[in-house]
Amino acid sequence: MQRSGRAARLTDGRWLSALHLLLGGAKMRHVRLLVVGTGILCALALGGCGSTTDGAVDASQPASETADPTDATSAPSSSTQSSPAATGGSPVGTESPSSSSKAASKPAAADPVTPKCTDPDLKAGYRSTDAGAGSRFGEITLTNVSDHACALAGFGGLSYVGGGDGDQVGKPATREGSWRKVIMKPGQVAVSAISEGTAANYPSSTCKPTKVDGFRVYVPDSYDSQFVAHKTTGCASKKVSLLSHKAFH
């Protein structure tokens, strides 16, 4: 009976231990279930709070926060509008790109064409400059007597005339050097350097000396001539050339 009583106590103890373990595990599971359940209840409670008055206040906060991105996007818009004015605008005293492009697209006014000098625009003359070694040097002058500027280009024509009637004496003057255009304002003078040989340097049979009354002067590109008095002796022979001249400048 004692054994059976001890065995019964042991058996009861084992059952109690097993029951304790079972109860302990159940408690742990119960605690876990309580935690999970509490979390679910809190979540449900928070979800339910959204419809409360306090929830309306909380909902307004995200609205203000979503308004911030709107302000942030509007800020670049305002800065985009003001930035070109600050950076793209021309400095004081300089021309804006738009006006400069317009100015660049506008063609420059062409210079007016200066008319060619004609015989009535000019008055011919002569002045001596030097002499020596059987030659004389001087200048044929053309003075602009008009009321406007004109262009002169070339050599013109030059020869001796005599006999009291403007007959040409000897060969016309030979040309030396090159020419360039000359713009003559009213009152300005263009000159052509000339060189005259001496008839005495040639045999009479070759030269055929002849009295000269003066020069016949042709304005460049003109068929009209002017007489300039200049007494000398020339050679009537076409084999002798006593005159040479340079272009007007």
Short mmCIF file of C-alpha atoms in Angstrom, two decimals:
data_model
loop_
_atom_site.label_atom_id
_atom_site.label_comp_id
_atom_site.label_asym_id
_atom_site.label_seq_id
_atom_site.Cartn_x
_atom_site.Cartn_y
_atom_site.Cartn_z
CA MET A 1 0.00 0.00 0.00
CA GLN A 2 2.87 2.28 0.69
CA ARG A 3 4.35 1.56 -2.70
CA SER A 4 1.16 2.10 -4.39
CA GLY A 5 0.74 5.34 -2.43
CA ARG A 6 4.23 6.50 -3.39
CA ALA A 7 3.66 5.50 -6.92
CA ALA A 8 0.47 7.39 -6.84
CA ARG A 9 2.26 10.46 -5.48
CA LEU A 10 4.96 10.15 -8.14
CA THR A 11 2.38 9.74 -10.75
CA ASP A 12 0.50 12.69 -9.41
CA GLY A 13 3.76 14.71 -9.31
CA ARG A 14 4.57 13.87 -12.89
CA TRP A 15 1.11 14.85 -13.92
CA LEU A 16 1.44 18.04 -11.99
CA SER A 17 4.77 18.83 -13.67
CA ALA A 18 3.32 18.04 -17.03
CA LEU A 19 0.31 20.12 -16.21
CA HIS A 20 2.58 22.96 -15.06
CA LEU A 21 4.52 22.84 -18.29
CA LEU A 22 1.34 22.78 -20.23
CA LEU A 23 -0.04 25.65 -18.25
CA GLY A 24 3.23 27.59 -18.56
CA GLY A 25 3.22 27.18 -22.32
CA ALA A 26 -0.39 28.12 -22.40
CA LYS A 27 0.38 31.24 -20.41
CA MET A 28 3.14 32.18 -22.85
CA ARG A 29 0.86 31.57 -25.78
CA HIS A 30 -1.79 33.53 -23.96
CA VAL A 31 0.62 36.42 -23.44
CA ARG A 32 1.56 36.34 -27.09
CA LEU A 33 -2.04 36.22 -28.07
CA LEU A 34 -2.70 39.14 -25.76
CA VAL A 35 0.13 41.17 -27.35
CA VAL A 36 -1.01 40.39 -30.88
CA GLY A 37 -4.58 41.03 -29.95
CA THR A 38 -3.67 44.28 -28.29
CA GLY A 39 -1.81 45.40 -31.46
CA ILE A 40 -4.77 44.53 -33.60
CA LEU A 41 -7.09 46.37 -31.26
CA CYS A 42 -4.79 49.42 -31.33
CA ALA A 43 -4.69 49.35 -35.11
CA LEU A 44 -8.44 49.07 -35.25
CA ALA A 45 -8.70 51.85 -32.71
CA LEU A 46 -6.42 54.09 -34.76
CA GLY A 47 -8.37 53.29 -37.88
CA GLY A 48 -11.51 54.17 -36.10
CA CYS A 49 -9.97 57.40 -34.86
CA GLY A 50 -9.78 58.67 -38.40
CA SER A 51 -13.46 59.40 -38.31
CA THR A 52 -13.28 61.25 -35.01
CA THR A 53 -12.80 64.96 -34.51
CA ASP A 54 -9.23 64.40 -33.45
CA GLY A 55 -8.66 62.48 -36.64
CA ALA A 56 -9.83 65.46 -38.71
CA VAL A 57 -7.15 67.58 -37.14
CA ASP A 58 -4.57 64.93 -37.91
CA ALA A 59 -5.82 64.68 -41.48
CA SER A 60 -5.32 68.40 -41.94
CA GLN A 61 -1.64 68.02 -41.15
CA PRO A 62 -0.90 65.92 -44.23
CA ALA A 63 -2.84 68.51 -46.24
CA SER A 64 -0.49 71.23 -45.06
CA GLU A 65 2.45 68.97 -45.73
CA THR A 66 1.22 68.28 -49.24
CA ALA A 67 0.87 72.00 -49.67
CA ASP A 68 4.59 72.38 -49.04
CA PRO A 69 5.54 70.57 -52.27
CA THR A 70 3.14 72.90 -54.05
CA ASP A 71 4.97 75.85 -52.55
CA ALA A 72 8.26 74.21 -53.44
CA THR A 73 7.21 73.79 -57.05
CA SER A 74 5.85 77.31 -57.20
CA ALA A 75 9.12 78.67 -55.86
CA PRO A 76 11.14 77.42 -58.81
CA SER A 77 8.45 78.86 -61.06
CA SER A 78 8.92 82.30 -59.56
CA SER A 79 12.68 81.92 -59.56
CA THR A 80 12.55 80.77 -63.17
CA GLN A 81 10.67 83.92 -64.06
CA SER A 82 12.98 86.21 -62.17
CA SER A 83 16.24 84.45 -62.92
CA PRO A 84 16.37 85.27 -66.64
CA ALA A 85 15.73 88.89 -65.81
CA ALA A 86 18.62 88.82 -63.39
CA THR A 87 21.07 86.80 -65.48
CA GLY A 88 19.91 87.26 -69.05
CA GLY A 89 19.38 91.00 -68.92
CA SER A 90 22.07 93.18 -70.42
CA PRO A 91 24.32 95.21 -68.13
CA VAL A 92 23.76 98.89 -67.93
CA GLY A 93 25.10 100.65 -70.97
CA THR A 94 25.11 97.59 -73.22
CA GLU A 95 22.69 96.61 -75.90
CA SER A 96 20.25 93.80 -75.30
CA PRO A 97 20.62 90.69 -77.49
CA SER A 98 17.26 91.30 -79.12
CA SER A 99 18.10 94.85 -80.09
CA SER A 100 21.58 93.92 -81.18
CA SER A 101 20.23 91.14 -83.41
CA LYS A 102 17.84 93.63 -84.95
CA ALA A 103 20.65 96.06 -85.41
CA ALA A 104 22.75 93.29 -86.88
CA SER A 105 19.99 92.31 -89.34
CA LYS A 106 19.60 95.91 -90.55
CA PRO A 107 21.94 96.52 -93.52
CA ALA A 108 24.31 99.43 -93.26
CA ALA A 109 23.50 102.38 -95.48
CA ALA A 110 25.54 102.28 -98.66
CA ASP A 111 27.94 105.15 -99.29
CA PRO A 112 26.63 107.47 -101.98
CA VAL A 113 28.41 107.06 -105.29
CA THR A 114 30.67 110.01 -106.04
CA PRO A 115 30.03 111.26 -109.57
CA LYS A 116 32.84 111.33 -112.07
CA CYS A 117 34.54 114.66 -112.62
CA THR A 118 33.62 116.19 -115.95
CA ASP A 119 35.35 118.96 -117.90
CA PRO A 120 33.03 121.75 -116.61
CA ASP A 121 33.80 120.68 -113.00
CA LEU A 122 37.53 121.33 -113.37
CA LYS A 123 39.83 124.17 -114.37
CA ALA A 124 43.25 123.28 -115.78
CA GLY A 125 46.48 125.15 -115.00
CA TYR A 126 50.25 124.83 -114.99
CA ARG A 127 53.03 125.57 -112.51
CA SER A 128 56.78 125.15 -112.93
CA THR A 129 58.70 123.18 -110.30
CA ASP A 130 62.30 122.68 -111.51
CA ALA A 131 64.66 122.68 -114.47
CA GLY A 132 68.06 121.23 -115.30
CA ALA A 133 70.14 119.07 -117.65
CA GLY A 134 68.14 120.02 -120.72
CA SER A 135 64.73 119.38 -119.14
CA ARG A 136 62.03 121.34 -117.37
CA PHE A 137 59.71 119.99 -114.70
CA GLY A 138 56.32 121.18 -113.65
CA GLU A 139 52.74 120.15 -112.85
CA ILE A 140 49.45 120.27 -114.69
CA THR A 141 46.77 121.16 -112.13
CA LEU A 142 43.03 120.50 -112.12
CA THR A 143 40.95 122.52 -109.62
CA ASN A 144 37.44 121.45 -108.68
CA VAL A 145 35.39 124.58 -109.38
CA SER A 146 32.01 122.85 -108.93
CA ASP A 147 29.79 122.84 -105.86
CA HIS A 148 30.05 119.07 -105.32
CA ALA A 149 32.68 116.39 -104.85
CA CYS A 150 33.70 114.36 -107.87
CA ALA A 151 35.96 111.41 -108.67
CA LEU A 152 38.99 111.68 -110.89
CA ALA A 153 40.83 108.62 -112.18
CA GLY A 154 43.46 108.23 -114.85
CA PHE A 155 46.03 110.19 -116.78
CA GLY A 156 43.98 112.40 -119.01
CA GLY A 157 45.57 113.75 -122.17
CA LEU A 158 48.40 116.24 -122.71
CA SER A 159 50.04 117.73 -125.80
CA TYR A 160 51.57 120.93 -127.21
CA VAL A 161 49.52 123.24 -129.40
CA GLY A 162 50.63 126.20 -131.49
CA GLY A 163 50.10 128.22 -134.60
CA GLY A 164 47.60 130.44 -132.84
CA ASP A 165 44.78 128.07 -133.76
CA GLY A 166 45.25 125.16 -131.37
CA ASP A 167 46.96 122.80 -133.79
CA GLN A 168 48.80 119.98 -132.08
CA VAL A 169 52.57 120.23 -132.17
CA GLY A 170 54.49 116.96 -132.15
CA LYS A 171 53.61 113.74 -130.33
CA PRO A 172 51.31 113.72 -127.28
CA ALA A 173 52.86 113.17 -123.86
CA THR A 174 53.88 109.64 -122.89
CA ARG A 175 52.52 108.17 -119.66
CA GLU A 176 54.58 107.13 -116.66
CA GLY A 177 53.58 105.14 -113.60
CA SER A 178 50.13 103.97 -112.56
CA TRP A 179 46.93 105.74 -111.56
CA ARG A 180 44.40 105.64 -108.74
CA LYS A 181 41.04 107.22 -108.10
CA VAL A 182 41.04 110.65 -106.48
CA ILE A 183 37.99 112.15 -104.74
CA MET A 184 38.04 115.92 -105.15
CA LYS A 185 35.96 118.15 -102.91
CA PRO A 186 35.03 121.63 -104.11
CA GLY A 187 38.14 123.81 -104.25
CA GLN A 188 40.61 120.90 -104.08
CA VAL A 189 43.41 120.55 -106.62
CA ALA A 190 44.74 117.41 -108.32
CA VAL A 191 48.18 117.51 -109.91
CA SER A 192 50.00 115.61 -112.64
CA ALA A 193 53.79 115.87 -112.72
CA ILE A 194 55.19 116.52 -116.20
CA SER A 195 58.64 116.55 -117.76
CA GLU A 196 59.60 118.58 -120.86
CA GLY A 197 62.59 117.90 -123.02
CA THR A 198 64.43 120.65 -124.94
CA ALA A 199 64.11 120.87 -128.72
CA ALA A 200 67.73 122.02 -128.89
CA ASN A 201 68.79 118.54 -127.80
CA TYR A 202 67.85 117.19 -131.24
CA PRO A 203 69.04 118.01 -134.73
CA SER A 204 66.78 120.48 -136.49
CA SER A 205 66.13 118.03 -139.31
CA THR A 206 64.97 115.47 -136.79
CA CYS A 207 63.04 117.80 -134.44
CA LYS A 208 61.66 120.41 -136.82
CA PRO A 209 61.45 123.08 -134.10
CA THR A 210 58.05 124.78 -133.82
CA LYS A 211 56.74 127.52 -131.55
CA VAL A 212 54.31 126.32 -128.91
CA ASP A 213 51.49 128.47 -127.50
CA GLY A 214 50.64 126.17 -124.64
CA PHE A 215 49.17 122.83 -123.56
CA ARG A 216 46.03 121.05 -124.59
CA VAL A 217 44.75 119.30 -121.46
CA TYR A 218 42.14 116.55 -121.47
CA VAL A 219 40.35 115.68 -118.27
CA PRO A 220 40.41 111.88 -117.73
CA ASP A 221 37.55 110.10 -119.56
CA SER A 222 36.58 113.27 -121.39
CA TYR A 223 36.65 114.29 -125.05
CA ASP A 224 36.62 117.96 -124.15
CA SER A 225 39.92 119.80 -123.72
CA GLN A 226 41.19 122.98 -122.12
CA PHE A 227 43.96 125.28 -123.22
CA VAL A 228 46.69 126.29 -120.78
CA ALA A 229 49.11 128.99 -121.93
CA HIS A 230 52.77 127.93 -121.87
CA LYS A 231 55.23 129.48 -124.31
CA THR A 232 58.06 127.20 -125.43
CA THR A 233 59.57 125.50 -128.48
CA GLY A 234 58.54 122.00 -129.43
CA CYS A 235 59.34 119.49 -132.14
CA ALA A 236 56.80 119.10 -134.91
CA SER A 237 58.31 115.74 -135.87
CA LYS A 238 56.39 112.69 -134.70
CA LYS A 239 59.70 110.94 -134.24
CA VAL A 240 60.55 113.02 -131.20
CA SER A 241 58.75 112.93 -127.86
CA LEU A 242 59.46 115.88 -125.59
CA LEU A 243 56.56 115.47 -123.14
CA SER A 244 55.86 112.87 -120.42
CA HIS A 245 53.35 112.99 -117.56
CA LYS A 246 52.09 111.01 -114.58
CA ALA A 247 48.53 110.33 -113.43
CA PHE A 248 46.62 112.90 -111.39
CA HIS A 249 46.78 112.49 -107.67
#
